[in-house]
Tab-separated table of C-alpha atoms and ligand atoms in Angstrom:
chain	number	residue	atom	x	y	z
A	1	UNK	CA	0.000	0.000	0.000
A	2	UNK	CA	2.437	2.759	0.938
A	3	UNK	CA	5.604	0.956	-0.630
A	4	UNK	CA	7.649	3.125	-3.287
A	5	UNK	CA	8.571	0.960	-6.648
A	6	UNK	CA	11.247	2.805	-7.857
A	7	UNK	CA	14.540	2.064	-6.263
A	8	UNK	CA	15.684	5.648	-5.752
A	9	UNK	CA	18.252	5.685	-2.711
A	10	UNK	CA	17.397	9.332	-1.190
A	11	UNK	CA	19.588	10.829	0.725
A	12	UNK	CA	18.451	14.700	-0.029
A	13	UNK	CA	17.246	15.022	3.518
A	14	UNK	CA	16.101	13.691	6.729
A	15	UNK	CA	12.525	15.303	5.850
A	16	UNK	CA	11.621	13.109	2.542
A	17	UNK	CA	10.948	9.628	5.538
A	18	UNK	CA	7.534	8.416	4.864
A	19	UNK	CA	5.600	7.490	7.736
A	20	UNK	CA	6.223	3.542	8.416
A	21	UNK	CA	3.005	1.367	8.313
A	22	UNK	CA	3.049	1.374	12.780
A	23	UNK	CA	3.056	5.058	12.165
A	24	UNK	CA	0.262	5.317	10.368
A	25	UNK	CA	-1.367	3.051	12.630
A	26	UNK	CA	-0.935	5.119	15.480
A	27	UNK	CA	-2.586	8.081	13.683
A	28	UNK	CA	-5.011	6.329	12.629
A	29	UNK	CA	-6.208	5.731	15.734
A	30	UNK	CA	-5.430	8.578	17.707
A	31	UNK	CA	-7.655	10.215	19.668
A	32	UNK	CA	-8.658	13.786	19.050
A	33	UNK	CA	-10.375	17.114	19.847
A	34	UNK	CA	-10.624	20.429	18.710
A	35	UNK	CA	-7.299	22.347	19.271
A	36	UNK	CA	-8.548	25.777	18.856
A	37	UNK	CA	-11.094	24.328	22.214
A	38	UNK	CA	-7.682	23.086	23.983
A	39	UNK	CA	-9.354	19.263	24.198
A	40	UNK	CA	-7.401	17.401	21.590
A	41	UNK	CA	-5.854	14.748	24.041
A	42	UNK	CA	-3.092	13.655	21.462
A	43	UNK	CA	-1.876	17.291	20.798
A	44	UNK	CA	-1.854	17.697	24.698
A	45	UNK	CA	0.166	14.744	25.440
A	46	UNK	CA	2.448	15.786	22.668
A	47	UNK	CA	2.803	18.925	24.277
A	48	UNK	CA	3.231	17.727	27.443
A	49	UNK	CA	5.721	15.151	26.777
A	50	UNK	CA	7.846	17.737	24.975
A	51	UNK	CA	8.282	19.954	27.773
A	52	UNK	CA	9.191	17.340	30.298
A	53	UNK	CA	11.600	15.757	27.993
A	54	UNK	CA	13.406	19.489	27.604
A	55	UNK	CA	12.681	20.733	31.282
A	56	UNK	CA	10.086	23.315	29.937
A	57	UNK	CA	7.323	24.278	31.697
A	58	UNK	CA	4.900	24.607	28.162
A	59	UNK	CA	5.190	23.124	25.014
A	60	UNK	CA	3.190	24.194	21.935
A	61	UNK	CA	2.297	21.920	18.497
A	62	UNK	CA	3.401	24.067	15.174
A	63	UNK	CA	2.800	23.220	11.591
A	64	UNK	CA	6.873	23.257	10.700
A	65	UNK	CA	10.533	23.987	11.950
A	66	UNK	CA	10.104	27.877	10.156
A	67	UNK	CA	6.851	28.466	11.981
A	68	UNK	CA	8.287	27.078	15.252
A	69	UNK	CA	11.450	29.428	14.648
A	70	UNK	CA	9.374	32.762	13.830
A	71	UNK	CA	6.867	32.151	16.742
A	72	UNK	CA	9.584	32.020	19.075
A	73	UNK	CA	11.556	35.056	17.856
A	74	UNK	CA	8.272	37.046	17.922
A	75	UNK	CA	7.567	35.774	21.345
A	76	UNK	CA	10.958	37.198	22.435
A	77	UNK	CA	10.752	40.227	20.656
A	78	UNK	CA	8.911	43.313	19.516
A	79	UNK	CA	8.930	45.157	16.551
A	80	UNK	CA	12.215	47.204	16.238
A	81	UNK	CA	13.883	44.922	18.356
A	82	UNK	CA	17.066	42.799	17.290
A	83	UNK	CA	17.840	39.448	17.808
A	84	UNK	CA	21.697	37.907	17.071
A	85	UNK	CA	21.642	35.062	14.768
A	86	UNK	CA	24.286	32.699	12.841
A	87	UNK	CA	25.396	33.897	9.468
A	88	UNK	CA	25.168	29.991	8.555
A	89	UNK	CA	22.275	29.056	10.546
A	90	UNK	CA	18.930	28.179	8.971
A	91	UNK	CA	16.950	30.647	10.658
A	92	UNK	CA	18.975	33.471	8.925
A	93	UNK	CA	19.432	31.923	5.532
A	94	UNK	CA	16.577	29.871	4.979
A	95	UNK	CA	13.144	31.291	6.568
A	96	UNK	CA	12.722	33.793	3.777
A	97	UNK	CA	13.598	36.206	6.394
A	98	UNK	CA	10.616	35.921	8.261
A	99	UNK	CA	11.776	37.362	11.377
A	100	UNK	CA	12.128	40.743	9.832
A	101	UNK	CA	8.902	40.360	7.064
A	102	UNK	CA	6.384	39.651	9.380
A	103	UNK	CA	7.800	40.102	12.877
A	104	UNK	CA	9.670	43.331	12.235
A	105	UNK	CA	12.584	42.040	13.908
A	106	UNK	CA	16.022	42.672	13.483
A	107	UNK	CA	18.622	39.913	12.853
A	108	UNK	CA	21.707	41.176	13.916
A	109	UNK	CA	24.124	38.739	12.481
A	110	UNK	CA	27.291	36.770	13.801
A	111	UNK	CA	29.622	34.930	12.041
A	112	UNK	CA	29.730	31.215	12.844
A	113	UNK	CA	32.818	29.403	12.921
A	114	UNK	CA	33.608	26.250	11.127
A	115	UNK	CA	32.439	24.084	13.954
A	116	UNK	CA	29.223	26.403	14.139
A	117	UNK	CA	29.713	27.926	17.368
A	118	UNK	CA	29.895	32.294	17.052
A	119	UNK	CA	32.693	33.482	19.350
A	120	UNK	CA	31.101	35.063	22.907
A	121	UNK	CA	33.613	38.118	22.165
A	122	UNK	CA	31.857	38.444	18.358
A	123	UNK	CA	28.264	38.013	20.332
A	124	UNK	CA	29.309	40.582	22.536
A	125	UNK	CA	30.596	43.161	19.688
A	126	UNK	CA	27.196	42.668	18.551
A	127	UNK	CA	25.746	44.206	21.630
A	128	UNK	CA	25.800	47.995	20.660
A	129	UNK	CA	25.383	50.221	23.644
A	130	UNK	CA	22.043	51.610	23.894
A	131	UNK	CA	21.635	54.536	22.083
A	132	UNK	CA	18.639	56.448	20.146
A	133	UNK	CA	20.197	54.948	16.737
A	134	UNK	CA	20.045	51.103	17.677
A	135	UNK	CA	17.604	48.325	17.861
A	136	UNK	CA	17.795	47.066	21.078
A	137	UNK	CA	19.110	42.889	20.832
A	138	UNK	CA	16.310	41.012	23.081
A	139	UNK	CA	17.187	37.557	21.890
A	140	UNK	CA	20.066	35.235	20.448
A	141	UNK	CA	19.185	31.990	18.682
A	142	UNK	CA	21.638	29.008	18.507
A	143	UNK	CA	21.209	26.118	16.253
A	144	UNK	CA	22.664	22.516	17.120
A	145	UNK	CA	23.020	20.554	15.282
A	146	UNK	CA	24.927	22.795	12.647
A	147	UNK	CA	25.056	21.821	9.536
A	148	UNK	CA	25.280	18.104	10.917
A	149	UNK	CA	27.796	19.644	13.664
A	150	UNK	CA	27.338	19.124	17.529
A	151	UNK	CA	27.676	22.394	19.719
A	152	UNK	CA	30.040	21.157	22.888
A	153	UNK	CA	28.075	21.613	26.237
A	154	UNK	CA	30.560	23.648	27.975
A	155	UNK	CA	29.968	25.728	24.719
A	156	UNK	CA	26.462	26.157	25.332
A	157	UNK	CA	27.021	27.045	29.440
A	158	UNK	CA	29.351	29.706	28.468
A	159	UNK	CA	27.097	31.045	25.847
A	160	UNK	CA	24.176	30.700	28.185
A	161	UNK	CA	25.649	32.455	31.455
A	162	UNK	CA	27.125	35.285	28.913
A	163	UNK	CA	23.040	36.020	27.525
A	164	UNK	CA	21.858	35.534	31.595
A	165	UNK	CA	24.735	38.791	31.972
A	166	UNK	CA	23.202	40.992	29.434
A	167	UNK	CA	19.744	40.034	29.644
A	168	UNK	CA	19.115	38.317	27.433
A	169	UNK	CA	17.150	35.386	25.954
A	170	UNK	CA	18.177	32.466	24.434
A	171	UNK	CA	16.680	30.456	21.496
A	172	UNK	CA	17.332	27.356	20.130
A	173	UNK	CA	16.712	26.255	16.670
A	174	UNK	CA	17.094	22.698	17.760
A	175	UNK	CA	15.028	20.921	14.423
A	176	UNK	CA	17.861	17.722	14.953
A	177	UNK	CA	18.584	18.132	18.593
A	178	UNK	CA	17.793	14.536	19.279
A	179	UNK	CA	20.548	14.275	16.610
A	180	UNK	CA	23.035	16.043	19.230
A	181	UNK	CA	21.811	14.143	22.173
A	182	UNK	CA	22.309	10.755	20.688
A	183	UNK	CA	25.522	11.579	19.391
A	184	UNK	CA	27.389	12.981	22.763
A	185	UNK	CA	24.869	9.858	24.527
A	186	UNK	CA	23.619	12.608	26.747
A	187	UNK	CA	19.458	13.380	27.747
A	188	UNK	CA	18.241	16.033	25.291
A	189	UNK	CA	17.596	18.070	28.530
A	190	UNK	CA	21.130	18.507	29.152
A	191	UNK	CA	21.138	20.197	26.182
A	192	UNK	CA	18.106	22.013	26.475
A	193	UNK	CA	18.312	22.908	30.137
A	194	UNK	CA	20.557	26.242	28.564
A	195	UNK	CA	17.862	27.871	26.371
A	196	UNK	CA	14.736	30.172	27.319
A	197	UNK	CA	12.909	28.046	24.846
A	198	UNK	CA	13.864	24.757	22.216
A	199	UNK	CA	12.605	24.303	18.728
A	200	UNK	CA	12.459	20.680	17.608
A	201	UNK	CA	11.247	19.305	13.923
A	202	UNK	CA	9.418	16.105	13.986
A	203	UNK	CA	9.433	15.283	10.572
A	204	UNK	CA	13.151	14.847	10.318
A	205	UNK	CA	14.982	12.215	12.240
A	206	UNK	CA	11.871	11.312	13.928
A	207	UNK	CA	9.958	10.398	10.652
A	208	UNK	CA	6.885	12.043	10.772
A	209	UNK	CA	5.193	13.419	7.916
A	210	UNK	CA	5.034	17.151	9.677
A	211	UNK	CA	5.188	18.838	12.538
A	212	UNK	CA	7.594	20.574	15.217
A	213	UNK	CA	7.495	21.452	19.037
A	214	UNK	CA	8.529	25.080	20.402
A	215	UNK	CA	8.992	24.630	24.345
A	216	UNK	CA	9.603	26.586	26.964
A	217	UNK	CA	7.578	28.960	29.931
A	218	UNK	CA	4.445	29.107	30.083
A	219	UNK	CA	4.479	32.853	29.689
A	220	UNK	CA	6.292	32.690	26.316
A	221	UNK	CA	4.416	29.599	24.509
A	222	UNK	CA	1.524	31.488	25.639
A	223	UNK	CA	2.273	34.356	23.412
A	224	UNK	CA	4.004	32.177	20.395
A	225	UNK	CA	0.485	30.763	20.365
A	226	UNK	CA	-0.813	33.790	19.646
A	227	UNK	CA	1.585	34.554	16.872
A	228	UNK	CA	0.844	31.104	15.467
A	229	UNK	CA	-2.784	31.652	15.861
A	230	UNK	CA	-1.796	34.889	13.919
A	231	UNK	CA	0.173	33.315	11.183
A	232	UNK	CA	-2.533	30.778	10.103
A	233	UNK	CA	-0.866	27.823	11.869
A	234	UNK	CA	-3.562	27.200	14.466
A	235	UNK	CA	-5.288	23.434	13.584
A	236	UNK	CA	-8.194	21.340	14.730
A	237	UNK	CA	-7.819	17.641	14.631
A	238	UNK	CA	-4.378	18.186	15.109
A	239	UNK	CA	-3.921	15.074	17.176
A	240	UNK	CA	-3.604	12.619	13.502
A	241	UNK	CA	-0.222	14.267	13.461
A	242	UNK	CA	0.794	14.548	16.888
A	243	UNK	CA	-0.157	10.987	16.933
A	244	UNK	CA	2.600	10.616	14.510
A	245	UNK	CA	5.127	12.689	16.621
A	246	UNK	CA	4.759	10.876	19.578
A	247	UNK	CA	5.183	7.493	18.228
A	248	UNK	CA	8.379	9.199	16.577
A	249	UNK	CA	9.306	9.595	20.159
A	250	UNK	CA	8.571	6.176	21.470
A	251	UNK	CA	10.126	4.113	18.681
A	252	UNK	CA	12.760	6.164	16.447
A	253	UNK	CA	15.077	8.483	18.732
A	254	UNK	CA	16.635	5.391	20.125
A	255	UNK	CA	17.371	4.381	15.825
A	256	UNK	CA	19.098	8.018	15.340
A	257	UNK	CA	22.629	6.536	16.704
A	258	UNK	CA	21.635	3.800	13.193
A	259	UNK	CA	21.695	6.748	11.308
A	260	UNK	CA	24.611	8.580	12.421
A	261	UNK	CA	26.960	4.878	12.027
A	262	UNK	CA	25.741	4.808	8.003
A	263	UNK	CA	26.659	8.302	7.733
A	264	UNK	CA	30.436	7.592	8.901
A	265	UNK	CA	30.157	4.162	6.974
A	266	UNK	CA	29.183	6.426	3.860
A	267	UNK	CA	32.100	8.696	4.509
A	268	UNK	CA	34.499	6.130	4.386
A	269	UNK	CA	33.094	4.492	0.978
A	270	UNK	CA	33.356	8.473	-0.362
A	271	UNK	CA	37.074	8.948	0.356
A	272	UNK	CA	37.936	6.389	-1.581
A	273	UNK	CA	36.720	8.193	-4.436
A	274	UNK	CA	39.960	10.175	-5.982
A	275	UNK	CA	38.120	13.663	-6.112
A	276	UNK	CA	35.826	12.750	-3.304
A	277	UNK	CA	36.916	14.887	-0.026
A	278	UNK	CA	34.082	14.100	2.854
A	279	UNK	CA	34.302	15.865	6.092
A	280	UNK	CA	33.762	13.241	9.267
A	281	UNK	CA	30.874	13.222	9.848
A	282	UNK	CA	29.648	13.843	13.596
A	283	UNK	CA	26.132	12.791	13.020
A	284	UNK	CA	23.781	12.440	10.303
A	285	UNK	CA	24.991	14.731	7.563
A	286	UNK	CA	27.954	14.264	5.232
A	287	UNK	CA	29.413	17.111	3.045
A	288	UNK	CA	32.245	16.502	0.621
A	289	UNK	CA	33.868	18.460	-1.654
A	290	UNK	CA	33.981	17.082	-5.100
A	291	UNK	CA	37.115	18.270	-7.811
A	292	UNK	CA	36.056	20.101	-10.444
A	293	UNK	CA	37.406	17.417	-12.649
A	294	UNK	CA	35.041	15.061	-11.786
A	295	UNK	CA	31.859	16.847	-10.470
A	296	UNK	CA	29.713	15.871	-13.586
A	297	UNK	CA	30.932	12.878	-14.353
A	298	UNK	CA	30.339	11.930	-11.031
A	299	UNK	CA	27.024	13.745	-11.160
A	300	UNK	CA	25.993	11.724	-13.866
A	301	UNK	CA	26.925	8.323	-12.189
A	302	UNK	CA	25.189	8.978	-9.106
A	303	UNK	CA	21.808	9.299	-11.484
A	304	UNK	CA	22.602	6.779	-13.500
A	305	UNK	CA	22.645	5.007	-10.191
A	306	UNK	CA	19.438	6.496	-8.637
A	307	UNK	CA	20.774	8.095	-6.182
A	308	UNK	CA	20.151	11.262	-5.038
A	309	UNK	CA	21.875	14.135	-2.538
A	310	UNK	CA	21.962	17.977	-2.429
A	311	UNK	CA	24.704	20.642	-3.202
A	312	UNK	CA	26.146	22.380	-5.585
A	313	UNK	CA	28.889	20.539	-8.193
A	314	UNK	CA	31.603	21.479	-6.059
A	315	UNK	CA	30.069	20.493	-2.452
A	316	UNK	CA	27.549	18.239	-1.654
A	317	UNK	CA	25.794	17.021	1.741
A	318	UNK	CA	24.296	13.259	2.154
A	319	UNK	CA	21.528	12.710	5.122
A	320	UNK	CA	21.078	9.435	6.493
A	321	UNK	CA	17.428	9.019	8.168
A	322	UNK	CA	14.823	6.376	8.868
A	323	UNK	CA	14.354	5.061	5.284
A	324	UNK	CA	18.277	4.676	4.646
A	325	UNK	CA	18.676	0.859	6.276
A	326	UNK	CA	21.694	-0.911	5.813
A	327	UNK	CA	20.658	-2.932	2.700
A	328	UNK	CA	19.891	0.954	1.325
A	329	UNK	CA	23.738	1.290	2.307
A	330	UNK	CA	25.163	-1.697	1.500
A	331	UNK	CA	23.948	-1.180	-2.461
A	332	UNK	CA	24.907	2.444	-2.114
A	333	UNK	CA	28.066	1.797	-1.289
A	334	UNK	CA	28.186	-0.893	-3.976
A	335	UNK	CA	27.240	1.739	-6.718
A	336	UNK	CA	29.941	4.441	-5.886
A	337	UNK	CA	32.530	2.136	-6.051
A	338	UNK	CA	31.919	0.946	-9.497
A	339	UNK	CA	32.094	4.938	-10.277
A	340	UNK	CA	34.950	4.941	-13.130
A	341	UNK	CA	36.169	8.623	-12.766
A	342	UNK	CA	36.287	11.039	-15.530
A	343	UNK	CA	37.055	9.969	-18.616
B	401	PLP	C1	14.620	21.927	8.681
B	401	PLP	C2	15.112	23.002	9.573
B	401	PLP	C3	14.282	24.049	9.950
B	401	PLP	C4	12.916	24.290	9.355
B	401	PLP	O1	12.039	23.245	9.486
B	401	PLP	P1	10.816	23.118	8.448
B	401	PLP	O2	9.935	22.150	9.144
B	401	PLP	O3	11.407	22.608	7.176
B	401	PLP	O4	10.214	24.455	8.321
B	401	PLP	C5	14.782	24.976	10.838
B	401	PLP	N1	16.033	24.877	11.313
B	401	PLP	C6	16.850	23.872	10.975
B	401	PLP	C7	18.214	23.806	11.567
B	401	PLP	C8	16.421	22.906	10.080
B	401	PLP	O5	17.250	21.926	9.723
């Protein structure tokens, strides 16, 4: 019924998982309510569940990883106000810049270095004394993972006693935290325990077909519901895909450490590609850089093969997930070695 025929070996992104036959099972049967009326018990334990797995007092159900992001933001912040964000983090480059389009807030931008952190001297340049001709910073959003790359905890103390000195709040854009906490075998509330409020995606490592979580107090989930409300993103018989969520929870978090053991595996069967220059991966996500000699011959052969990544010629980034299983790898693996080079 929900099998795919054509042998395409996807690894584009954690999001393209379809939901696995328990899944839709367990949405199938869920219970549910009216949202808007607060009384959809599968939204509810979703939300619940959320914020005691993260040490939140409130969690609240959004439609994606963007909404989750804006709500938050405009939660923190008013119009005119600034928040500091990562020159490479998704938040800046990839929500259409939604913060400043519909929240009228600022990003006030900080570089991040190669292993994703931004340096708490470059944060603090960013803090301009307050004066009649700046926007006052109210907020600074982290993302981790990074581009597949784990933010160290004493990082994120440091970074989080440094915003408790100036005042002020702390985001995170965590749409593959779970990604982080498996990988450093920590609870994702260690991780969590540092931000004013945590964005997770569900429809990424977790497999479900959409969804994310913003958590945090019960004073600022209060007001990003609002701004959801606002923003078109309030549902009804939301609990079909909360359903989904949870059961991502219960059965596919445990999995994730699968996923980030085929991405090294895949690594190794790249770099024995002349031409082929993988970074190690530290979870889920391998980028390599590809010559110039070879980048459309090798283009070609990973068609010809059916399989399928992002990038650009010279860079591209692999994402193992839930529908990658090792007999996915093993013939993977299989294919790029019979890659001939250019000829
Ligand atoms: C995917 C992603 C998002 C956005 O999630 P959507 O559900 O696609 O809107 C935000 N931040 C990061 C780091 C992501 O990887």
């Amino acid at each position: 019924m929900t099998s795919c025929a054509s042998p395409v070996f996807d690894f584009r992104s954690d999001t393209v998982t379809r939901p696995t036959e328990d899944m839709r099972h367990a949405m199938a049967t869920a219970q549910v309510g009216d949202d808007y009326y607060r009384d959809d018990p599968t939204v509810k334990a979703l939300e619940a569940r959320m914020a005691e797995m993260f040490g939140k007092e409130s969690a609240v159900f959004t439609t994606s990883g963007t909404q989750s992001n804006l709500v938050a933001v405009m939660a923190h912040c008013a119009r005119g106000e600034a928040y500091i964000v990562g020159h490479l983090s998704h938040s800046y480059i990839r929500e259409l810049g939604g913060a400043a389009m519909l929240g009228g807030v600022h990003p006030q931008v900080v570089p991040n270095q190669a292993d994703g952190t931004m340096r708490l001297e470059d944060i603090e340049t960013a803090l301009y004394a307050p004066s009649i001709l700046v926007a006052p910073v109210k907020l600074l959003a982290l993302e981790n993972t990074i581009n597949g790359k784990i933010l160290p905890l004493d990082y994120l103390a440091g970074v989080s006693a440094m915003a408790r000195h100036h005042g002020l709040s702390l985001h995170l854009d965590g749409a593959r935290v779970f990604n982080a906490a498996a990988a450093s075998n920590v609870p994702v509330s260690e991780i969590t325990q540092h931000f004013d409020t945590v964005s997770v995606c569900l429809s990424k490592g977790l497999g479900a077909p959409a969804g994310s979580i913003l958590a945090g107090s019960h004073h600022v989930i209060e007001a990003a519901r609002r701004h959801r409300q606002a923003l078109g993103g309030g549902l009804r018989q939301a609990g079909i895909l909360a359903a989904a969520g949870l059961y991502g929870l219960d059965h596919h978090i445990a999995r994730l450490s699968d996923d980030h053991r085929r991405a090294k595996c895949l690594a190794n069967a790249l770099v024995k590609i002349p031409g082929v220059t993988p970074e190690l991966p530290e979870t889920n996500m391998v980028f390599a850089q590809i010559d110039a000699q070879i980048s459309t011959s090798f283009s070609n052969h990973l068609r010809s093969c059916n399989i399928l990544c992002t990038g650009t010629g010279s860079k591209q980034r692999w994402v193992t997930h839930l529908d990658i299983d090792d007999q996915v790898m093993e013939a993977t693996i299989e294919s790029l070695s019979t890659y001939q080079g250019a000829s």
